[in-house]
């Protein structure tokens, strides 16, 4: 990796002392790209190595023994996040737990390498971290294909939808809002008809319902409804849907499930 007194091209700074035709160089290296794209729910892991090299006219020596490693995480504007701690017991490794960093933010991770034998010199390098947004995870409890017998009720439940950019951000309690729509997709597509009735009043205009209680009538037997839910949080939006086949009696429902 290092030849004689050379250093890796990833080394940002090398502190050198020269005396009596002798040079002492200290280099710090973070393996991999110096610019990373990650998600907030990922564990961030960086691995480092330091090298202390001594050269004179007759010999050279390179060692990684007796070096100390100090990590710092800074915001884009240069503020040190002193409360962030690595969960790794190896000081050559920075390991941050999921949700230590915020989605939509940029950070600089700075590594400082020093020698216990020569504490006056240090080598520094940095890695830029950009934390990307994930899409909202919008989902229904149960299958996306349902059967509903006329006169009975089916619960269309999207309450487990979540924002993976925040820890334990699930449903309405995490600030997610929901909007609903319903059309007929069988036997013919008709966007002006919803074959279902919902117990929730003003279900199509409200944003507080994370589930709907659906029923239907004989008029819509043997049709299929598609119910779509759109979840939003701030500027994030995603959707899912469930298809509900409306049957006249329970025996048809049992046959459809076989």
Coordinates of C-alpha atoms in Angstrom, one line a residue, residues 48 67-74 80 91-92 94 109-114 122-125:
X48 CA -9.4 3.9 8.5
X67 CA -1.3 5.4 16.4
X68 CA -4.5 6.9 17.7
X69 CA -7.6 7.8 15.7
X70 CA -10.1 10.5 16.5
X71 CA -13.4 11.0 14.5
X72 CA -15.6 14.0 14.3
X73 CA -18.9 14.5 12.6
X74 CA -19.7 18.1 11.4
X80 CA -19.3 19.7 15.5
X91 CA -11.1 3.3 17.2
X92 CA -10.0 2.7 13.5
X94 CA -16.5 4.9 12.8
X109 CA -16.7 13.2 8.8
X110 CA -13.1 14.2 9.8
X111 CA -10.5 11.7 10.9
X112 CA -7.4 12.8 12.8
X113 CA -4.5 10.4 13.2
X114 CA -1.7 11.0 15.7
X122 CA -1.2 14.8 13.1
X123 CA -2.7 13.7 9.8
X124 CA -6.3 14.7 8.8
X125 CA -8.6 13.5 6.2

